[in-house]
Amino acid sequence: MDISFKNVSYVYQYNTPFEHRAIEDLSFSVKSGSFVAIIGHTGSGKSTIIQHLNGLIRPTSGSISIGNFNLSASDKPKNLKELRSKVGIVFQYPEHQLFEETVAKDIGFGPKNFGIGDNEIMERIQQACTAVQLPNDLLERSPFDLSGGQMRRVAIAGVLAVNPELLVLDEPTAGLDPRGQQDMMDMFYQLHKQKKLTTILVTHSMEDALKYADHVIILNKGKKYMEGTPTEVFANKDALSKVQLDVPEVIQFLHEFKERFEGEITYSNQSIKQLASELTNQLKGLTNNE
Amino acid sequence: MSNSFVEFRNVSFRYGDDQPWVLKNVSFQIQSDKWVAIIGHNGSGKSTIAKLMNGLLFPQEGEIIVNGLIINEETIWDVRKSVGMVFQNPDNQFVGTTVKDDVAFGLENRGIPREIMIRRIDESLKAVGMSEYINHEPHRLSGGQKQRVAIASVLAISPNLIILDEATAMLDPKGRFDILQVINSVRNQERLMLVTITHDLNEIGYADKVIVMNNGSVWAETTPRALFAKEKDLKQIGLDIPFVAKLAKEFIELGIPINKTPLNHDELLEELWIYHSKM
């Protein structure tokens, strides 16, 4: 699904003393099938963007198109339900949204709401469980008896069961242990490739943005601050630190190396092994030149 | 008596008679003036340990001694005077309508006289850099500011030990760094023990000691440096080592001598510098 934001502003409690401008004159586009990371501090407008993506709110000014759907201050799509069946949003701590008696019912809730037949729902539950690597014998258990990581997988399976074309992930790995974080992100990346999804990842993790995204958008105080490929964006360490954002740790280290040894290595997705060997060559080269 | 402030003696715990054991025969000590990090995969029993430490839960087997007292129904109020706790989500912890009221809550509960209360509120907000927010509503603060107020509320009751249960997990990297700075500066001002429960590998580097939990048992009790040398074992129990320790390992394989596993960038750069200047 192609997405485009054109000069979008959103004001909370418009025309009241509590008026608060959350995003301002924001324009960007996301190509169908791409993996985009949106990064910014708390209060930079990330959550407001997410709420636009499935029509929970409409822009105060400007216009948004998501596939064939258009949103603007005057344009309320008649078929919001159809939009929401195509846009799956995994909110922060999605396990807080679980409510059904059994895991199967919770996963099936979305498709049921969209009028999918019972047989099809059963199939989708199966597929969603496979996708999030949730063992089948948990299906008849109460979701509240599961571990935190399993609960989160159930919640995500519920979003996937609707078969979205656009998947929006808001800090999906928060609170998980290191392996849980990596497994979860690898799973989303695999789904992204397999199902040819368009994926928007809202994150604080520069490391994840670097590892998975094709395109990065940096927000600051409701405005677009930078955008580009991860390597392009993260090459601008100074511009990022101006808005108090860090670069990924590996790039930070290369900067510190450069300051200390005056040897420069550009980051281009090298493995840690490759980096160590390039840095070693630099060290040796520096000595030979002296 | 040893100088341990907290001691777990063969502690086992489960949430119900038909539930699996969450902690199995856990024993360890926390010495005075130490910063101890507790790490482990989700469900390894870390948060249960925190809740046992100030009597929010009681073990079925074994005993827990804090500040010389065995924790039981009669001692918990004394124990809680010396153990403060900060949780992951500060919103779950706010009671006051202003920052001032919120910090006052713990003091009021302990019947502290008004003059001392006012002084302690000022001091603890100053310690976390939130003095100018004293009359703000806690709910309107940013995540990092909220967490600083939560820490101030705990500091106000002058505990000997503060437990931070994934207290930085919901913050962005900047907020996380700020909180660690606040904690460090508070620790420099007063004698304070810390227990931090965390998944953040770089945060572990600050601690004096690390307790690694796995499936309800103590898997290792060691220093961060010694721990980060065990990448393979840690991965097997769902954990990992920081980037800088991984990079150091690759340097060693290339034949560059790294004398001690680095905890941060500076330490690794220093090792490379020594190597470079000897060449």
Coordinates of C-alpha atoms in Angstrom, one line a residue:
Chain A
M1 CA 0.0 0.0 0.0
D2 CA 1.4 3.4 -1.0
I3 CA 1.0 6.0 1.6
S4 CA 1.4 9.7 1.3
F5 CA 1.2 12.5 3.8
K6 CA 0.8 16.0 2.2
N7 CA 1.3 19.0 4.5
V8 CA -0.5 17.3 7.3
S9 CA -1.0 19.1 10.6
Y10 CA -2.9 17.8 13.6
V11 CA -4.0 19.9 16.5
Y12 CA -5.4 18.3 19.7
Q13 CA -8.4 20.1 21.3
Y14 CA -8.5 22.6 18.5
N15 CA -9.9 26.1 19.3
T16 CA -9.6 25.6 23.1
P17 CA -7.1 26.9 25.6
F18 CA -5.6 23.4 25.7
E19 CA -4.9 23.5 21.9
H20 CA -1.8 21.4 21.2
R21 CA -0.2 21.1 17.8
A22 CA 1.1 17.5 17.6
I23 CA 2.3 17.4 14.0
E24 CA 2.9 20.3 11.7
D25 CA 3.1 20.5 7.9
L26 CA 4.3 17.0 7.6
S27 CA 4.9 15.5 4.2
F28 CA 6.4 12.1 3.4
S29 CA 5.6 9.0 1.4
V30 CA 6.0 5.3 1.9
K31 CA 6.3 3.0 -1.1
S32 CA 4.3 -0.1 -1.2
G33 CA 6.4 -3.1 0.1
S34 CA 9.0 -1.0 1.9
F35 CA 10.1 -1.1 5.5
V36 CA 10.1 2.3 7.0
A37 CA 11.3 3.3 10.5
I38 CA 10.0 6.4 12.2
I39 CA 12.2 7.7 15.0
G40 CA 11.7 10.6 17.4
H41 CA 11.5 11.4 21.1
T42 CA 8.4 11.1 23.2
G43 CA 6.2 14.0 22.1
S44 CA 7.6 14.2 18.5
G45 CA 4.3 13.2 17.0
K46 CA 4.9 9.5 16.3
S47 CA 1.7 8.3 18.0
T48 CA -0.3 10.9 16.2
I49 CA 0.9 9.7 12.9
I50 CA -0.1 6.1 13.8
Q51 CA -3.6 7.2 14.7
H52 CA -4.0 8.7 11.3
L53 CA -3.0 5.5 9.5
N54 CA -6.2 3.7 10.3
G55 CA -8.5 6.7 10.5
L56 CA -8.8 7.0 14.2
I57 CA -8.2 10.7 13.7
R58 CA -8.3 12.9 10.6
P59 CA -5.8 15.7 9.9
T60 CA -6.7 19.2 11.0
S61 CA -5.2 20.4 7.7
G62 CA -3.5 18.7 4.7
S63 CA -4.3 15.4 3.2
I64 CA -3.3 11.7 3.6
S65 CA -3.7 8.9 1.1
I66 CA -3.4 5.3 2.2
G67 CA -3.9 3.0 -0.8
N68 CA -7.2 4.1 -2.3
F69 CA -8.4 5.8 0.9
N70 CA -8.2 9.5 1.4
L71 CA -8.3 11.4 4.6
S72 CA -8.5 15.1 5.2
A73 CA -10.3 17.6 7.5
S74 CA -13.3 17.6 5.1
D75 CA -13.0 14.0 3.7
K76 CA -14.2 11.3 6.0
P77 CA -13.9 8.0 4.1
K78 CA -17.3 6.1 4.1
N79 CA -15.5 2.8 4.2
L80 CA -13.4 3.2 7.3
K81 CA -14.0 -0.4 8.2
E82 CA -12.4 -1.5 5.0
L83 CA -9.4 0.7 5.6
R84 CA -9.0 -0.8 9.1
S85 CA -9.2 -4.3 7.7
K86 CA -6.1 -3.5 5.6
V87 CA -4.1 -1.6 8.2
G88 CA -2.9 -3.7 11.2
I89 CA -1.6 -1.7 14.1
V90 CA 0.4 -3.3 16.9
F91 CA 0.3 -0.8 19.7
Q92 CA 2.8 -0.5 22.5
Y93 CA 2.4 -3.3 25.0
P94 CA -0.3 -5.0 22.9
E95 CA -0.8 -7.7 25.4
H96 CA -2.7 -5.2 27.6
Q97 CA -5.5 -5.4 25.0
L98 CA -6.1 -9.1 25.4
F99 CA -9.6 -9.8 26.8
E100 CA -11.1 -13.1 25.5
E101 CA -11.6 -16.3 27.3
T102 CA -9.2 -18.3 25.1
V103 CA -6.3 -17.6 22.9
A104 CA -8.2 -18.8 19.8
K105 CA -11.1 -16.5 20.5
D106 CA -8.8 -13.5 21.0
I107 CA -7.0 -14.1 17.8
G108 CA -10.3 -14.7 16.0
F109 CA -11.9 -11.5 17.3
G110 CA -10.6 -9.3 14.5
P111 CA -11.6 -11.4 11.5
K112 CA -15.0 -12.1 13.2
N113 CA -15.6 -8.4 13.5
F114 CA -14.9 -8.0 9.8
G115 CA -17.5 -10.6 8.9
I116 CA -15.2 -13.5 8.0
G117 CA -16.8 -17.0 8.0
D118 CA -16.1 -19.5 10.8
N119 CA -14.1 -21.9 8.7
E120 CA -11.9 -19.1 7.3
I121 CA -11.4 -17.8 10.8
M122 CA -10.1 -21.2 12.0
E123 CA -7.7 -21.2 9.1
R124 CA -6.5 -17.7 9.8
I125 CA -5.9 -18.5 13.5
Q126 CA -3.8 -21.4 12.4
Q127 CA -1.8 -19.3 10.0
A128 CA -1.3 -16.4 12.5
C129 CA -0.1 -18.9 15.1
T130 CA 2.4 -20.3 12.8
A131 CA 3.6 -16.8 11.8
V132 CA 4.2 -15.8 15.4
Q133 CA 5.6 -19.2 16.4
L134 CA 2.9 -19.9 19.0
P135 CA 2.4 -23.6 19.8
N136 CA -1.1 -24.9 18.9
D137 CA -1.7 -26.4 22.3
L138 CA -2.0 -22.9 23.7
L139 CA -5.1 -22.2 21.6
E140 CA -7.7 -23.3 24.2
R141 CA -5.8 -21.7 27.2
S142 CA -6.7 -18.4 28.7
P143 CA -4.4 -15.7 27.3
F144 CA -3.9 -14.5 30.9
D145 CA -2.2 -17.7 32.0
L146 CA 0.6 -17.2 29.5
S147 CA 4.0 -15.6 29.9
G148 CA 4.6 -12.0 28.9
G149 CA 6.3 -13.0 25.6
Q150 CA 3.6 -15.4 24.7
M151 CA 0.8 -12.9 25.5
R152 CA 2.5 -10.4 23.2
R153 CA 2.6 -13.1 20.4
V154 CA -1.1 -13.8 20.9
A155 CA -1.9 -10.1 20.5
I156 CA 0.2 -9.8 17.4
A157 CA -1.4 -12.9 15.9
G158 CA -4.7 -11.2 16.5
V159 CA -3.6 -8.3 14.3
L160 CA -2.1 -10.6 11.6
A161 CA -5.3 -12.7 11.5
V162 CA -7.1 -9.8 9.8
N163 CA -4.6 -10.2 6.9
P164 CA -3.4 -6.6 6.8
E165 CA -1.5 -5.1 3.8
L166 CA 0.1 -2.4 6.0
L167 CA 1.6 -3.4 9.3
V168 CA 2.3 -0.6 11.8
L169 CA 4.5 -1.6 14.8
D170 CA 4.8 0.8 17.8
E171 CA 7.8 -0.2 19.8
P172 CA 7.0 -3.9 19.4
T173 CA 10.0 -5.2 21.4
A174 CA 9.7 -3.0 24.6
G175 CA 10.1 -5.0 27.7
L176 CA 11.3 -8.2 26.1
D177 CA 14.6 -9.9 26.9
P178 CA 17.5 -9.6 24.4
R179 CA 16.7 -12.9 22.6
G180 CA 13.0 -12.1 22.7
Q181 CA 13.7 -8.7 21.1
Q182 CA 15.7 -10.3 18.3
D183 CA 13.3 -13.1 17.7
M184 CA 10.4 -10.7 17.5
M185 CA 12.1 -8.4 15.0
D186 CA 13.3 -11.2 12.9
M187 CA 9.7 -12.5 12.8
F188 CA 8.4 -9.2 11.6
Y189 CA 11.0 -9.0 9.0
Q190 CA 10.2 -12.4 7.7
L191 CA 6.5 -11.6 7.6
H192 CA 7.3 -8.4 5.8
K193 CA 9.2 -10.3 3.1
Q194 CA 6.9 -13.3 2.8
K195 CA 3.6 -11.5 2.7
K196 CA 5.0 -8.5 0.8
L197 CA 3.7 -6.2 3.5
T198 CA 4.3 -2.5 3.8
T199 CA 5.8 -2.1 7.3
I200 CA 6.1 1.0 9.4
L201 CA 8.2 0.6 12.6
V202 CA 8.0 3.3 15.2
T203 CA 11.0 2.9 17.4
H204 CA 13.6 4.3 19.8
S205 CA 16.0 1.7 18.7
M206 CA 18.5 3.1 16.2
E207 CA 20.0 -0.4 16.0
D208 CA 16.7 -1.9 14.7
A209 CA 16.2 1.0 12.3
L210 CA 19.7 0.4 10.9
K211 CA 19.2 -3.4 10.7
Y212 CA 15.8 -3.7 9.2
A213 CA 14.6 -0.4 7.5
D214 CA 14.9 0.6 3.9
H215 CA 14.1 4.1 4.8
V216 CA 14.2 6.2 8.0
I217 CA 12.2 9.3 8.9
I218 CA 13.4 11.3 11.9
L219 CA 10.8 13.5 13.6
N220 CA 11.4 16.4 15.9
K221 CA 8.6 18.3 17.7
G222 CA 6.0 17.3 15.2
K223 CA 8.0 18.1 12.1
K224 CA 10.1 16.0 9.7
Y225 CA 13.7 16.6 10.7
M226 CA 15.5 14.2 8.3
E227 CA 14.9 11.3 6.0
G228 CA 16.8 8.9 3.9
T229 CA 18.3 5.4 3.9
P230 CA 19.6 4.3 7.3
T231 CA 23.2 4.8 6.3
E232 CA 22.5 8.3 4.9
V233 CA 20.6 9.4 8.0
F234 CA 23.0 8.0 10.5
A235 CA 26.0 9.5 8.7
N236 CA 24.8 12.9 10.1
K237 CA 25.8 12.4 13.7
D238 CA 26.0 16.1 14.5
A239 CA 22.5 16.9 13.1
L240 CA 21.1 14.0 15.1
S241 CA 22.7 15.0 18.3
K242 CA 21.3 18.5 17.9
V243 CA 17.9 17.0 18.5
Q244 CA 19.3 14.7 21.1
L245 CA 19.2 11.5 19.2
D246 CA 22.0 9.1 19.0
V247 CA 23.4 7.2 16.1
P248 CA 23.5 3.4 16.4
E249 CA 26.2 2.2 18.7
V250 CA 28.4 0.8 15.9
I251 CA 28.5 4.1 14.1
Q252 CA 29.1 5.9 17.4
F253 CA 32.1 3.7 18.0
L254 CA 33.5 4.3 14.5
H255 CA 33.3 8.1 15.3
E256 CA 35.2 7.7 18.5
F257 CA 37.8 5.5 16.7
K258 CA 38.2 8.3 14.2
E259 CA 38.7 10.9 16.8
R260 CA 41.3 8.9 18.6
F261 CA 43.3 7.4 15.7
E262 CA 42.3 9.6 12.8
G263 CA 41.5 6.5 10.8
E264 CA 38.2 6.6 9.1
I265 CA 35.9 3.7 8.3
T266 CA 32.5 4.2 6.8
Y267 CA 29.8 2.0 8.0
S268 CA 28.1 0.0 5.2
N269 CA 26.4 -2.9 7.0
Q270 CA 29.6 -4.7 7.8
S271 CA 29.4 -7.5 10.3
I272 CA 31.2 -7.1 13.6
K273 CA 33.8 -9.5 12.4
Q274 CA 34.4 -7.5 9.2
L275 CA 34.6 -4.3 11.2
A276 CA 37.2 -5.7 13.6
S277 CA 39.3 -6.7 10.6
E278 CA 39.0 -3.3 8.9
L279 CA 39.8 -1.5 12.1
T280 CA 42.8 -3.7 12.6
N281 CA 44.1 -2.9 9.1
Q282 CA 43.6 0.7 9.8
L283 CA 45.7 0.5 13.0
K284 CA 48.5 -1.3 11.2
G285 CA 48.3 1.1 8.3
L286 CA 48.6 4.0 10.6
T287 CA 51.8 2.7 12.1
N288 CA 53.4 1.9 8.8
N289 CA 52.9 5.4 7.6
E290 CA 54.6 6.9 10.6
Chain B
M1 CA 27.4 -10.6 61.6
S2 CA 28.5 -10.2 58.0
N3 CA 28.1 -6.9 56.3
S4 CA 25.4 -8.0 53.9
F5 CA 22.4 -5.8 53.8
V6 CA 20.1 -8.3 51.9
E7 CA 20.4 -12.0 52.2
F8 CA 18.3 -14.7 50.5
R9 CA 18.6 -18.0 52.2
N10 CA 17.4 -21.0 50.1
V11 CA 14.3 -19.1 49.0
S12 CA 11.7 -20.8 46.9
F13 CA 8.5 -19.2 45.7
R14 CA 5.4 -19.9 43.7
Y15 CA 2.3 -17.9 43.0
G16 CA -0.1 -20.8 44.0
D17 CA 0.0 -24.3 45.3
D18 CA -0.8 -25.7 41.8
Q19 CA 1.6 -23.3 40.0
P20 CA 5.2 -24.1 39.0
W21 CA 8.0 -22.8 41.2
V22 CA 9.1 -19.3 40.1
L23 CA 12.2 -19.3 42.3
K24 CA 14.0 -22.5 43.3
N25 CA 16.3 -22.6 46.2
V26 CA 17.7 -19.1 45.6
S27 CA 20.5 -17.8 47.8
F28 CA 22.6 -14.7 47.5
Q29 CA 23.8 -11.7 49.4
I30 CA 24.0 -8.0 48.6
Q31 CA 26.8 -6.2 50.5
S32 CA 26.6 -2.6 51.7
D33 CA 27.3 0.2 49.2
K34 CA 27.0 -2.1 46.2
W35 CA 25.2 -1.7 42.9
V36 CA 23.8 -5.1 41.9
A37 CA 22.2 -5.8 38.6
I38 CA 19.8 -8.7 38.2
I39 CA 19.3 -10.0 34.7
G40 CA 17.6 -12.9 33.1
H41 CA 15.2 -13.9 30.4
N42 CA 11.5 -13.0 30.7
G43 CA 9.9 -15.2 33.3
S44 CA 13.3 -16.1 35.0
G45 CA 12.1 -14.8 38.3
K46 CA 13.8 -11.3 38.5
S47 CA 10.8 -9.3 39.4
T48 CA 9.7 -11.8 41.9
I49 CA 13.0 -11.3 43.7
A50 CA 12.4 -7.6 43.8
K51 CA 8.9 -8.1 45.3
L52 CA 10.2 -10.5 47.9
M53 CA 12.9 -8.0 48.9
N54 CA 10.4 -5.5 50.4
G55 CA 7.8 -7.9 51.5
L56 CA 5.2 -7.5 48.7
L57 CA 5.4 -11.3 48.5
F58 CA 6.5 -13.9 51.0
P59 CA 8.4 -17.0 50.1
Q60 CA 7.0 -20.5 50.8
E61 CA 10.4 -21.8 51.7
G62 CA 13.6 -20.2 53.0
E63 CA 14.1 -16.8 54.5
I64 CA 15.0 -13.3 53.5
I65 CA 16.9 -11.0 55.7
V66 CA 17.0 -7.3 55.1
N67 CA 18.9 -4.9 57.3
G68 CA 19.2 -7.6 60.0
L69 CA 15.5 -8.4 60.0
I70 CA 13.9 -11.6 58.8
I71 CA 11.0 -10.5 56.5
N72 CA 7.6 -11.5 57.9
E73 CA 4.2 -9.8 58.6
E74 CA 5.6 -8.1 61.7
T75 CA 8.8 -6.7 60.2
I76 CA 7.6 -5.6 56.7
W77 CA 6.9 -2.0 57.8
D78 CA 10.4 -1.7 59.2
V79 CA 11.9 -3.3 56.1
R80 CA 10.0 -1.0 53.8
K81 CA 11.5 2.0 55.6
S82 CA 14.9 0.9 54.3
V83 CA 13.9 -0.5 50.9
G84 CA 12.3 1.7 48.2
M85 CA 11.1 0.5 44.9
V86 CA 10.6 2.1 41.5
F87 CA 8.6 0.2 38.9
Q88 CA 8.7 0.1 35.1
N89 CA 5.6 2.3 34.5
P90 CA 5.6 5.4 36.7
D91 CA 1.9 6.0 35.9
N92 CA 1.2 3.0 38.1
Q93 CA 2.9 4.7 41.0
F94 CA 1.5 8.2 41.1
V95 CA -1.0 9.1 43.8
G96 CA -0.7 12.9 44.2
T97 CA -2.2 15.6 42.0
T98 CA 1.0 17.6 42.1
V99 CA 4.6 16.5 42.1
K100 CA 4.9 17.9 45.6
D101 CA 1.9 15.9 46.9
D102 CA 3.2 12.8 45.3
V103 CA 6.6 13.0 46.9
A104 CA 4.9 13.9 50.2
F105 CA 2.8 10.7 50.1
G106 CA 5.4 8.3 51.5
L107 CA 6.5 10.9 54.1
E108 CA 2.9 11.4 55.3
N109 CA 2.4 7.7 55.6
R110 CA 5.3 7.6 58.0
G111 CA 4.1 10.5 60.1
I112 CA 7.1 12.7 59.3
P113 CA 6.7 16.3 60.8
R114 CA 5.7 19.0 58.3
E115 CA 9.0 21.0 58.5
I116 CA 11.1 17.9 57.8
M117 CA 8.7 16.9 55.1
I118 CA 9.1 20.2 53.2
R119 CA 12.9 19.9 53.5
R120 CA 13.0 16.3 52.3
I121 CA 10.7 17.1 49.3
D122 CA 12.9 19.9 48.3
E123 CA 16.1 17.9 48.7
S124 CA 14.9 14.9 46.8
L125 CA 13.4 16.8 43.9
K126 CA 16.7 18.7 43.7
A127 CA 18.6 15.5 43.6
V128 CA 16.8 14.3 40.5
G129 CA 16.8 17.8 38.9
M130 CA 13.0 18.3 39.1
S131 CA 12.8 21.2 41.5
E132 CA 11.1 23.6 39.1
Y133 CA 8.3 21.1 38.5
I134 CA 7.2 21.0 42.1
N135 CA 3.7 22.3 41.4
H136 CA 3.2 20.4 38.1
E137 CA 0.7 17.6 37.6
P138 CA 2.7 14.3 37.4
H139 CA 0.5 13.1 34.5
R140 CA 1.5 15.9 32.2
L141 CA 5.2 15.2 32.5
S142 CA 7.3 13.3 29.9
G143 CA 8.1 9.7 30.6
G144 CA 11.6 10.5 31.8
Q145 CA 10.4 13.3 34.0
K146 CA 7.8 11.0 35.6
Q147 CA 10.4 8.4 36.3
R148 CA 12.6 11.0 38.0
V149 CA 9.7 12.1 40.2
A150 CA 9.1 8.4 41.1
I151 CA 12.7 8.2 42.1
A152 CA 12.4 11.4 44.1
S153 CA 9.4 10.0 46.0
V154 CA 11.5 7.0 47.0
L155 CA 14.5 9.1 47.9
A156 CA 12.4 11.2 50.2
I157 CA 11.9 8.4 52.6
S158 CA 15.7 8.0 52.8
P159 CA 15.9 4.3 52.1
N160 CA 19.2 2.4 52.4
L161 CA 18.4 0.4 49.3
I162 CA 16.5 1.3 46.1
I163 CA 15.2 -1.3 43.7
L164 CA 14.7 -0.2 40.1
D165 CA 12.5 -2.8 38.4
E166 CA 13.1 -2.1 34.7
A167 CA 12.7 1.5 35.6
T168 CA 14.2 2.7 32.3
A169 CA 12.6 0.2 30.0
M170 CA 9.8 2.6 28.8
L171 CA 12.1 5.5 28.2
D172 CA 13.8 6.6 25.0
P173 CA 17.6 6.4 24.9
K174 CA 18.1 10.0 26.1
G175 CA 15.6 9.5 29.0
R176 CA 17.4 6.3 29.9
F177 CA 20.8 8.0 30.0
D178 CA 19.4 10.9 32.1
I179 CA 18.0 8.5 34.7
L180 CA 21.3 6.7 35.0
Q181 CA 23.1 10.0 35.4
V182 CA 20.6 10.9 38.2
I183 CA 21.1 7.6 39.9
N184 CA 24.8 8.0 39.7
S185 CA 24.8 11.5 41.2
V186 CA 22.5 10.5 44.0
R187 CA 24.7 7.6 44.8
N188 CA 27.7 10.0 45.0
Q189 CA 25.8 12.2 47.5
E190 CA 24.6 9.6 49.9
R191 CA 25.2 6.0 50.9
L192 CA 22.8 4.1 48.9
M193 CA 22.6 0.5 47.7
L194 CA 21.0 -0.2 44.4
V195 CA 19.4 -3.2 42.8
T196 CA 18.6 -2.7 39.2
I197 CA 16.6 -5.2 37.3
T198 CA 17.2 -4.7 33.6
H199 CA 17.5 -6.0 30.0
D200 CA 19.7 -3.2 29.0
L201 CA 23.1 -4.7 28.5
N202 CA 24.9 -1.3 28.6
E203 CA 23.3 -0.5 32.0
I204 CA 24.7 -3.7 33.5
G205 CA 28.2 -2.3 33.0
Y206 CA 27.6 0.3 35.7
A207 CA 27.0 -2.4 38.4
D208 CA 29.5 -3.8 40.9
K209 CA 28.0 -7.2 40.7
V210 CA 25.6 -9.1 38.4
I211 CA 23.2 -11.8 39.4
V212 CA 22.0 -13.8 36.4
M213 CA 18.8 -15.7 36.8
N214 CA 17.7 -18.6 34.6
N215 CA 14.4 -20.5 35.1
G216 CA 14.1 -19.5 38.7
S217 CA 17.6 -20.3 39.8
V218 CA 20.8 -18.2 40.2
W219 CA 22.8 -19.1 37.1
A220 CA 25.8 -16.9 37.9
E221 CA 26.9 -14.3 40.4
T222 CA 29.8 -12.4 39.0
T223 CA 31.2 -9.1 37.8
P224 CA 30.0 -7.5 34.6
R225 CA 33.4 -7.9 33.1
A226 CA 33.6 -11.6 33.8
L227 CA 30.0 -12.1 32.6
F228 CA 30.6 -10.4 29.2
A229 CA 33.4 -12.9 28.5
K230 CA 30.8 -15.7 28.4
E231 CA 28.9 -14.8 25.2
K232 CA 28.1 -18.4 24.2
D233 CA 26.7 -19.4 27.6
L234 CA 24.7 -16.2 27.9
K235 CA 23.1 -16.7 24.4
Q236 CA 22.0 -20.1 25.5
I237 CA 19.9 -18.7 28.3
G238 CA 18.3 -16.0 26.1
L239 CA 20.8 -13.2 26.9
D240 CA 23.5 -11.5 25.0
I241 CA 26.6 -9.3 25.5
P242 CA 27.0 -5.7 24.6
F243 CA 28.3 -4.6 21.2
V244 CA 31.7 -3.5 22.6
A245 CA 32.3 -6.9 24.2
K246 CA 31.5 -8.6 20.9
L247 CA 33.9 -6.3 19.0
A248 CA 36.6 -7.0 21.5
K249 CA 36.2 -10.7 21.0
E250 CA 36.7 -10.3 17.2
F251 CA 39.9 -8.3 17.9
I252 CA 41.2 -11.1 20.1
E253 CA 40.6 -13.6 17.3
L254 CA 42.6 -11.4 14.9
G255 CA 45.5 -11.6 17.4
I256 CA 45.2 -8.2 19.0
P257 CA 45.7 -8.5 22.7
I258 CA 42.8 -7.2 24.7
N259 CA 43.7 -7.6 28.3
K260 CA 40.3 -7.2 29.9
T261 CA 36.8 -7.5 28.4
P262 CA 35.8 -3.8 27.9
L263 CA 32.6 -2.5 29.6
N264 CA 32.4 0.6 27.4
H265 CA 33.8 2.2 24.3
D266 CA 36.6 4.1 26.1
E267 CA 38.0 0.9 27.6
L268 CA 38.2 -0.8 24.2
L269 CA 39.7 2.3 22.6
E270 CA 42.3 2.4 25.4
E271 CA 43.3 -1.2 24.7
L272 CA 43.6 -0.5 21.0
W273 CA 45.7 2.6 21.8
I274 CA 48.1 0.5 24.0
Y275 CA 48.4 -2.0 21.1
H276 CA 48.9 0.7 18.6
S277 CA 51.6 2.6 20.6
K278 CA 53.6 -0.7 21.1
M279 CA 53.6 -1.5 17.4

